[in-house]
Amino acid sequence: MKKGQGLSITTIVVAAIALLVLVVLVAVFTGQIGAKNKALKACDTIQGNCWTQEQKESQSGDDAIYVLDPTKTCSGSTEDLPIYCYVKV
């Protein structure tokens, strides 16, 4: 093969990087990455319990100890009725 014919290694590497960037951009703008991030923040991903403060206090008869995990979210939580993620330790 003569010099200058065909695709060079540099061209192939640049095309692969451009394709990777395009895939990441599509994932970001279609919400795929955000959906996975939201799922990771869900309380049930750590086998937590979503309880109101009253529900947590009613667990006092249980021998287990539950701690609040403020990094996790619970669906159905409102300002009037906050629901927290409690994890058994």
N, CA, C and O atoms as CSV, one atom per row, in Angstrom:
chain,resi,resn,atom,element,x,y,z
A,1,MET,N,N,0.846,-1.168,0.000
A,1,MET,CA,C,0.000,0.000,0.000
A,1,MET,C,C,0.896,1.237,0.000
A,1,MET,O,O,1.869,1.310,0.750
A,2,LYS,N,N,0.566,2.180,-0.825
A,2,LYS,CA,C,1.350,3.403,-0.908
A,2,LYS,C,C,1.016,4.321,0.257
A,2,LYS,O,O,-0.076,4.275,0.822
A,3,LYS,N,N,1.985,5.151,0.596
A,3,LYS,CA,C,1.782,6.113,1.669
A,3,LYS,C,C,0.670,7.076,1.265
A,3,LYS,O,O,0.640,7.565,0.136
A,4,GLY,N,N,-0.256,7.348,2.212
A,4,GLY,CA,C,-1.341,8.278,1.924
A,4,GLY,C,C,-2.615,7.591,1.470
A,4,GLY,O,O,-3.645,8.248,1.319
A,5,GLN,N,N,-2.569,6.293,1.251
A,5,GLN,CA,C,-3.778,5.596,0.857
A,5,GLN,C,C,-4.444,4.983,2.081
A,5,GLN,O,O,-3.763,4.606,3.034
A,6,GLY,N,N,-5.747,4.883,2.062
A,6,GLY,CA,C,-6.487,4.272,3.160
A,6,GLY,C,C,-6.635,5.218,4.347
A,6,GLY,O,O,-6.273,6.393,4.283
A,7,LEU,N,N,-7.177,4.669,5.432
A,7,LEU,CA,C,-7.385,5.456,6.646
A,7,LEU,C,C,-6.174,5.327,7.557
A,7,LEU,O,O,-5.647,4.234,7.765
A,8,SER,N,N,-5.751,6.438,8.083
A,8,SER,CA,C,-4.628,6.388,9.013
A,8,SER,C,C,-5.137,6.031,10.409
A,8,SER,O,O,-6.328,6.153,10.696
A,9,ILE,N,N,-4.235,5.596,11.258
A,9,ILE,CA,C,-4.582,5.259,12.646
A,9,ILE,C,C,-5.153,6.483,13.353
A,9,ILE,O,O,-6.110,6.376,14.119
A,10,THR,N,N,-4.568,7.636,13.093
A,10,THR,CA,C,-5.033,8.871,13.733
A,10,THR,C,C,-6.486,9.153,13.375
A,10,THR,O,O,-7.274,9.536,14.239
A,11,THR,N,N,-6.843,8.968,12.124
A,11,THR,CA,C,-8.219,9.205,11.685
A,11,THR,C,C,-9.179,8.249,12.378
A,11,THR,O,O,-10.270,8.651,12.783
A,12,ILE,N,N,-8.788,7.003,12.517
A,12,ILE,CA,C,-9.644,6.006,13.172
A,12,ILE,C,C,-9.823,6.346,14.647
A,12,ILE,O,O,-10.934,6.250,15.168
A,13,VAL,N,N,-8.754,6.741,15.328
A,13,VAL,CA,C,-8.835,7.095,16.749
A,13,VAL,C,C,-9.719,8.321,16.945
A,13,VAL,O,O,-10.556,8.339,17.847
A,14,VAL,N,N,-9.547,9.333,16.122
A,14,VAL,CA,C,-10.366,10.548,16.225
A,14,VAL,C,C,-11.834,10.219,15.976
A,14,VAL,O,O,-12.706,10.742,16.671
A,15,ALA,N,N,-12.120,9.374,15.010
A,15,ALA,CA,C,-13.502,8.987,14.726
A,15,ALA,C,C,-14.108,8.217,15.899
A,15,ALA,O,O,-15.277,8.419,16.225
A,16,ALA,N,N,-13.337,7.344,16.534
A,16,ALA,CA,C,-13.834,6.582,17.685
A,16,ALA,C,C,-14.136,7.505,18.865
A,16,ALA,O,O,-15.156,7.344,19.534
A,17,ILE,N,N,-13.264,8.461,19.118
A,17,ILE,CA,C,-13.501,9.417,20.211
A,17,ILE,C,C,-14.731,10.266,19.918
A,17,ILE,O,O,-15.541,10.513,20.811
A,18,ALA,N,N,-14.876,10.712,18.682
A,18,ALA,CA,C,-16.042,11.508,18.307
A,18,ALA,C,C,-17.329,10.707,18.484
A,18,ALA,O,O,-18.337,11.251,18.935
A,19,LEU,N,N,-17.306,9.430,18.137
A,19,LEU,CA,C,-18.476,8.575,18.314
A,19,LEU,C,C,-18.814,8.407,19.790
A,19,LEU,O,O,-19.987,8.435,20.164
A,20,LEU,N,N,-17.809,8.234,20.623
A,20,LEU,CA,C,-18.021,8.106,22.064
A,20,LEU,C,C,-18.631,9.380,22.646
A,20,LEU,O,O,-19.555,9.310,23.456
A,21,VAL,N,N,-18.128,10.528,22.245
A,21,VAL,CA,C,-18.678,11.808,22.708
A,21,VAL,C,C,-20.127,11.944,22.262
A,21,VAL,O,O,-20.967,12.413,23.030
A,22,LEU,N,N,-20.425,11.549,21.059
A,22,LEU,CA,C,-21.792,11.624,20.548
A,22,LEU,C,C,-22.739,10.742,21.359
A,22,LEU,O,O,-23.853,11.160,21.672
A,23,VAL,N,N,-22.314,9.540,21.697
A,23,VAL,CA,C,-23.142,8.633,22.499
A,23,VAL,C,C,-23.411,9.229,23.878
A,23,VAL,O,O,-24.540,9.165,24.365
A,24,VAL,N,N,-22.399,9.805,24.511
A,24,VAL,CA,C,-22.575,10.423,25.828
A,24,VAL,C,C,-23.536,11.603,25.740
A,24,VAL,O,O,-24.405,11.752,26.600
A,25,LEU,N,N,-23.399,12.431,24.733
A,25,LEU,CA,C,-24.303,13.574,24.571
A,25,LEU,C,C,-25.746,13.126,24.362
A,25,LEU,O,O,-26.667,13.712,24.933
A,26,VAL,N,N,-25.945,12.108,23.563
A,26,VAL,CA,C,-27.301,11.588,23.342
A,26,VAL,C,C,-27.880,11.066,24.654
A,26,VAL,O,O,-29.049,11.313,24.948
A,27,ALA,N,N,-27.088,10.352,25.442
A,27,ALA,CA,C,-27.561,9.824,26.726
A,27,ALA,C,C,-27.937,10.949,27.678
A,27,ALA,O,O,-28.948,10.855,28.373
A,28,VAL,N,N,-27.147,12.003,27.722
A,28,VAL,CA,C,-27.431,13.131,28.616
A,28,VAL,C,C,-28.708,13.841,28.185
A,28,VAL,O,O,-29.575,14.108,29.017
A,29,PHE,N,N,-28.836,14.146,26.912
A,29,PHE,CA,C,-29.975,14.932,26.454
A,29,PHE,C,C,-31.272,14.139,26.336
A,29,PHE,O,O,-32.342,14.741,26.244
A,30,THR,N,N,-31.215,12.828,26.336
A,30,THR,CA,C,-32.451,12.047,26.326
A,30,THR,C,C,-32.880,11.665,27.732
A,30,THR,O,O,-33.919,11.029,27.906
A,31,GLY,N,N,-32.101,12.040,28.735
A,31,GLY,CA,C,-32.484,11.794,30.121
A,31,GLY,C,C,-32.075,10.444,30.659
A,31,GLY,O,O,-32.450,10.101,31.780
A,32,GLN,N,N,-31.331,9.674,29.916
A,32,GLN,CA,C,-30.947,8.344,30.378
A,32,GLN,C,C,-30.032,8.400,31.593
A,32,GLN,O,O,-30.177,7.596,32.514
A,33,ILE,N,N,-29.111,9.320,31.606
A,33,ILE,CA,C,-28.188,9.414,32.739
A,33,ILE,C,C,-28.922,9.936,33.965
A,33,ILE,O,O,-28.685,9.453,35.073
A,34,GLY,N,N,-29.805,10.908,33.792
A,34,GLY,CA,C,-30.568,11.442,34.916
A,34,GLY,C,C,-31.469,10.395,35.544
A,34,GLY,O,O,-31.637,10.375,36.763
A,35,ALA,N,N,-32.050,9.526,34.732
A,35,ALA,CA,C,-32.929,8.481,35.257
A,35,ALA,C,C,-32.143,7.492,36.111
A,35,ALA,O,O,-32.625,7.049,37.153
A,36,LYS,N,N,-30.968,7.155,35.683
A,36,LYS,CA,C,-30.145,6.231,36.463
A,36,LYS,C,C,-29.688,6.880,37.765
A,36,LYS,O,O,-29.625,6.214,38.798
A,37,ASN,N,N,-29.371,8.162,37.726
A,37,ASN,CA,C,-28.959,8.877,38.924
A,37,ASN,C,C,-30.110,8.938,39.926
A,37,ASN,O,O,-29.893,8.785,41.128
A,38,LYS,N,N,-31.323,9.157,39.443
A,38,LYS,CA,C,-32.491,9.203,40.325
A,38,LYS,C,C,-32.733,7.836,40.963
A,38,LYS,O,O,-33.077,7.750,42.141
A,39,ALA,N,N,-32.554,6.781,40.191
A,39,ALA,CA,C,-32.750,5.436,40.731
A,39,ALA,C,C,-31.735,5.131,41.825
A,39,ALA,O,O,-32.056,4.445,42.796
A,40,LEU,N,N,-30.526,5.630,41.677
A,40,LEU,CA,C,-29.503,5.390,42.695
A,40,LEU,C,C,-29.810,6.111,44.001
A,40,LEU,O,O,-29.351,5.701,45.066
A,41,LYS,N,N,-30.590,7.188,43.915
A,41,LYS,CA,C,-30.930,7.947,45.117
A,41,LYS,C,C,-32.153,7.384,45.834
A,41,LYS,O,O,-32.474,7.827,46.937
A,42,ALA,N,N,-32.833,6.428,45.236
A,42,ALA,CA,C,-34.051,5.879,45.829
A,42,ALA,C,C,-33.724,5.059,47.072
A,42,ALA,O,O,-32.715,4.357,47.128
A,43,CYS,N,N,-34.593,5.165,48.055
A,43,CYS,CA,C,-34.406,4.493,49.341
A,43,CYS,C,C,-34.382,2.970,49.190
A,43,CYS,O,O,-33.634,2.290,49.893
A,44,ASP,N,N,-35.179,2.445,48.296
A,44,ASP,CA,C,-35.271,0.983,48.184
A,44,ASP,C,C,-34.022,0.344,47.578
A,44,ASP,O,O,-33.877,-0.878,47.628
A,45,THR,N,N,-33.123,1.140,47.010
A,45,THR,CA,C,-31.887,0.566,46.480
A,45,THR,C,C,-30.968,0.076,47.593
A,45,THR,O,O,-30.046,-0.698,47.337
A,46,ILE,N,N,-31.208,0.515,48.817
A,46,ILE,CA,C,-30.395,0.076,49.959
A,46,ILE,C,C,-31.249,-0.698,50.961
A,46,ILE,O,O,-30.873,-0.826,52.127
A,47,GLN,N,N,-32.392,-1.213,50.517
A,47,GLN,CA,C,-33.334,-1.946,51.364
A,47,GLN,C,C,-33.765,-1.099,52.561
A,47,GLN,O,O,-33.912,-1.595,53.678
A,48,GLY,N,N,-33.962,0.190,52.293
A,48,GLY,CA,C,-34.425,1.095,53.342
A,48,GLY,C,C,-35.934,1.063,53.470
A,48,GLY,O,O,-36.628,0.454,52.656
A,49,ASN,N,N,-36.435,1.724,54.503
A,49,ASN,CA,C,-37.872,1.831,54.739
A,49,ASN,C,C,-38.269,3.295,54.672
A,49,ASN,O,O,-37.659,4.140,55.327
A,50,CYS,N,N,-39.282,3.595,53.888
A,50,CYS,CA,C,-39.787,4.959,53.789
A,50,CYS,C,C,-40.901,5.135,54.813
A,50,CYS,O,O,-41.987,4.573,54.667
A,51,TRP,N,N,-40.624,5.915,55.844
A,51,TRP,CA,C,-41.576,6.125,56.927
A,51,TRP,C,C,-41.702,7.600,57.263
A,51,TRP,O,O,-40.778,8.387,57.055
A,52,THR,N,N,-42.867,7.955,57.787
A,52,THR,CA,C,-43.015,9.261,58.416
A,52,THR,C,C,-42.367,9.164,59.792
A,52,THR,O,O,-41.994,8.075,60.228
A,53,GLN,N,N,-42.231,10.289,60.473
A,53,GLN,CA,C,-41.631,10.267,61.808
A,53,GLN,C,C,-42.464,9.398,62.752
A,53,GLN,O,O,-41.912,8.664,63.572
A,54,GLU,N,N,-43.790,9.481,62.637
A,54,GLU,CA,C,-44.669,8.691,63.501
A,54,GLU,C,C,-44.519,7.195,63.230
A,54,GLU,O,O,-44.498,6.389,64.161
A,55,GLN,N,N,-44.417,6.834,61.964
A,55,GLN,CA,C,-44.245,5.424,61.625
A,55,GLN,C,C,-42.918,4.892,62.161
A,55,GLN,O,O,-42.846,3.750,62.616
A,56,LYS,N,N,-41.882,5.704,62.109
A,56,LYS,CA,C,-40.577,5.285,62.619
A,56,LYS,C,C,-40.645,5.077,64.125
A,56,LYS,O,O,-40.096,4.106,64.646
A,57,GLU,N,N,-41.316,5.987,64.825
A,57,GLU,CA,C,-41.433,5.871,66.279
A,57,GLU,C,C,-42.236,4.640,66.678
A,57,GLU,O,O,-42.003,4.071,67.745
A,58,SER,N,N,-43.176,4.222,65.837
A,58,SER,CA,C,-43.976,3.036,66.152
A,58,SER,C,C,-43.163,1.748,65.993
A,58,SER,O,O,-43.625,0.679,66.394
A,59,GLN,N,N,-41.975,1.831,65.422
A,59,GLN,CA,C,-41.101,0.666,65.266
A,59,GLN,C,C,-40.285,0.402,66.526
A,59,GLN,O,O,-39.438,-0.491,66.537
A,60,SER,N,N,-40.530,1.168,67.588
A,60,SER,CA,C,-39.710,1.062,68.801
A,60,SER,C,C,-39.801,-0.316,69.454
A,60,SER,O,O,-38.886,-0.703,70.182
A,61,GLY,N,N,-40.872,-1.064,69.216
A,61,GLY,CA,C,-40.989,-2.403,69.771
A,61,GLY,C,C,-40.071,-3.398,69.076
A,61,GLY,O,O,-39.761,-4.462,69.612
A,62,ASP,N,N,-39.645,-3.033,67.880
A,62,ASP,CA,C,-38.736,-3.876,67.109
A,62,ASP,C,C,-37.345,-3.812,67.744
A,62,ASP,O,O,-36.925,-2.748,68.200
A,63,ASP,N,N,-36.637,-4.923,67.778
A,63,ASP,CA,C,-35.292,-4.947,68.357
A,63,ASP,C,C,-34.257,-4.268,67.462
A,63,ASP,O,O,-33.161,-3.945,67.920
A,64,ALA,N,N,-34.589,-4.054,66.213
A,64,ALA,CA,C,-33.634,-3.463,65.275
A,64,ALA,C,C,-33.486,-1.967,65.523
A,64,ALA,O,O,-34.369,-1.319,66.086
A,65,ILE,N,N,-32.364,-1.446,65.094
A,65,ILE,CA,C,-32.104,-0.009,65.185
A,65,ILE,C,C,-32.145,0.549,63.771
A,65,ILE,O,O,-31.527,-0.001,62.859
A,66,TYR,N,N,-32.877,1.642,63.593
A,66,TYR,CA,C,-32.996,2.281,62.291
A,66,TYR,C,C,-32.375,3.672,62.355
A,66,TYR,O,O,-32.596,4.413,63.313
A,67,VAL,N,N,-31.606,4.020,61.343
A,67,VAL,CA,C,-31.013,5.353,61.267
A,67,VAL,C,C,-31.491,6.041,59.995
A,67,VAL,O,O,-31.781,5.396,58.987
A,68,LEU,N,N,-31.562,7.346,60.067
A,68,LEU,CA,C,-32.002,8.154,58.941
A,68,LEU,C,C,-30.870,8.279,57.926
A,68,LEU,O,O,-29.730,8.569,58.288
A,69,ASP,N,N,-31.192,8.057,56.652
A,69,ASP,CA,C,-30.221,8.265,55.578
A,69,ASP,C,C,-30.692,9.461,54.753
A,69,ASP,O,O,-31.555,9.308,53.890
A,70,PRO,N,N,-30.142,10.643,55.004
A,70,PRO,CA,C,-30.616,11.848,54.323
A,70,PRO,C,C,-30.240,11.917,52.847
A,70,PRO,O,O,-30.727,12.795,52.135
A,71,THR,N,N,-29.390,11.015,52.372
A,71,THR,CA,C,-28.986,11.046,50.969
A,71,THR,C,C,-29.972,10.320,50.062
A,71,THR,O,O,-29.879,10.432,48.840
A,72,LYS,N,N,-30.907,9.585,50.633
A,72,LYS,CA,C,-31.861,8.814,49.833
A,72,LYS,C,C,-33.223,9.497,49.828
A,72,LYS,O,O,-33.561,10.236,50.754
A,73,THR,N,N,-33.994,9.247,48.787
A,73,THR,CA,C,-35.300,9.876,48.638
A,73,THR,C,C,-36.415,8.839,48.693
A,73,THR,O,O,-36.226,7.670,48.358
A,74,CYS,N,N,-37.577,9.306,49.125
A,74,CYS,CA,C,-38.771,8.468,49.173
A,74,CYS,C,C,-39.869,9.136,48.361
A,74,CYS,O,O,-40.081,10.344,48.468
A,75,SER,N,N,-40.564,8.353,47.552
A,75,SER,CA,C,-41.657,8.916,46.769
A,75,SER,C,C,-42.843,9.174,47.683
A,75,SER,O,O,-43.031,8.479,48.681
A,76,GLY,N,N,-43.628,10.158,47.345
A,76,GLY,CA,C,-44.812,10.484,48.130
A,76,GLY,C,C,-44.557,11.475,49.246
A,76,GLY,O,O,-45.493,11.879,49.936
A,77,SER,N,N,-43.319,11.874,49.436
A,77,SER,CA,C,-42.984,12.826,50.489
A,77,SER,C,C,-43.431,14.224,50.075
A,77,SER,O,O,-43.162,14.668,48.959
A,78,THR,N,N,-44.111,14.907,50.981
A,78,THR,CA,C,-44.540,16.280,50.730
A,78,THR,C,C,-44.057,17.163,51.871
A,78,THR,O,O,-43.553,16.672,52.881
A,79,GLU,N,N,-44.217,18.463,51.700
A,79,GLU,CA,C,-43.813,19.390,52.755
A,79,GLU,C,C,-44.685,19.203,53.991
A,79,GLU,O,O,-44.201,19.314,55.118
A,80,ASP,N,N,-45.973,18.920,53.782
A,80,ASP,CA,C,-46.890,18.715,54.911
A,80,ASP,C,C,-46.656,17.372,55.597
A,80,ASP,O,O,-46.824,17.256,56.811
A,81,LEU,N,N,-46.276,16.373,54.834
A,81,LEU,CA,C,-46.066,15.038,55.387
A,81,LEU,C,C,-44.737,14.480,54.861
A,81,LEU,O,O,-44.723,13.710,53.901
A,82,PRO,N,N,-43.625,14.870,55.491
A,82,PRO,CA,C,-42.332,14.372,55.009
A,82,PRO,C,C,-42.151,12.889,55.299
A,82,PRO,O,O,-42.509,12.396,56.368
A,83,ILE,N,N,-41.593,12.202,54.331
A,83,ILE,CA,C,-41.300,10.779,54.468
A,83,ILE,C,C,-39.788,10.627,54.349
A,83,ILE,O,O,-39.170,11.154,53.423
A,84,TYR,N,N,-39.206,9.907,55.289
A,84,TYR,CA,C,-37.757,9.772,55.351
A,84,TYR,C,C,-37.334,8.332,55.093
A,84,TYR,O,O,-38.109,7.392,55.269
A,85,CYS,N,N,-36.093,8.187,54.674
A,85,CYS,CA,C,-35.525,6.866,54.427
A,85,CYS,C,C,-34.767,6.410,55.667
A,85,CYS,O,O,-33.787,7.037,56.069
A,86,TYR,N,N,-35.224,5.318,56.270
A,86,TYR,CA,C,-34.565,4.748,57.443
A,86,TYR,C,C,-33.940,3.412,57.063
A,86,TYR,O,O,-34.552,2.595,56.375
A,87,VAL,N,N,-32.721,3.208,57.522
A,87,VAL,CA,C,-31.980,1.998,57.193
A,87,VAL,C,C,-31.713,1.220,58.471
A,87,VAL,O,O,-31.317,1.786,59.490
A,88,LYS,N,N,-31.935,-0.080,58.403
A,88,LYS,CA,C,-31.704,-0.957,59.550
A,88,LYS,C,C,-30.203,-1.181,59.717
A,88,LYS,O,O,-29.500,-1.517,58.764
A,89,VAL,N,N,-29.722,-0.987,60.957
A,89,VAL,CA,C,-28.291,-1.226,61.224
A,89,VAL,C,C,-28.109,-2.353,62.203
A,89,VAL,O,O,-26.978,-2.696,62.547
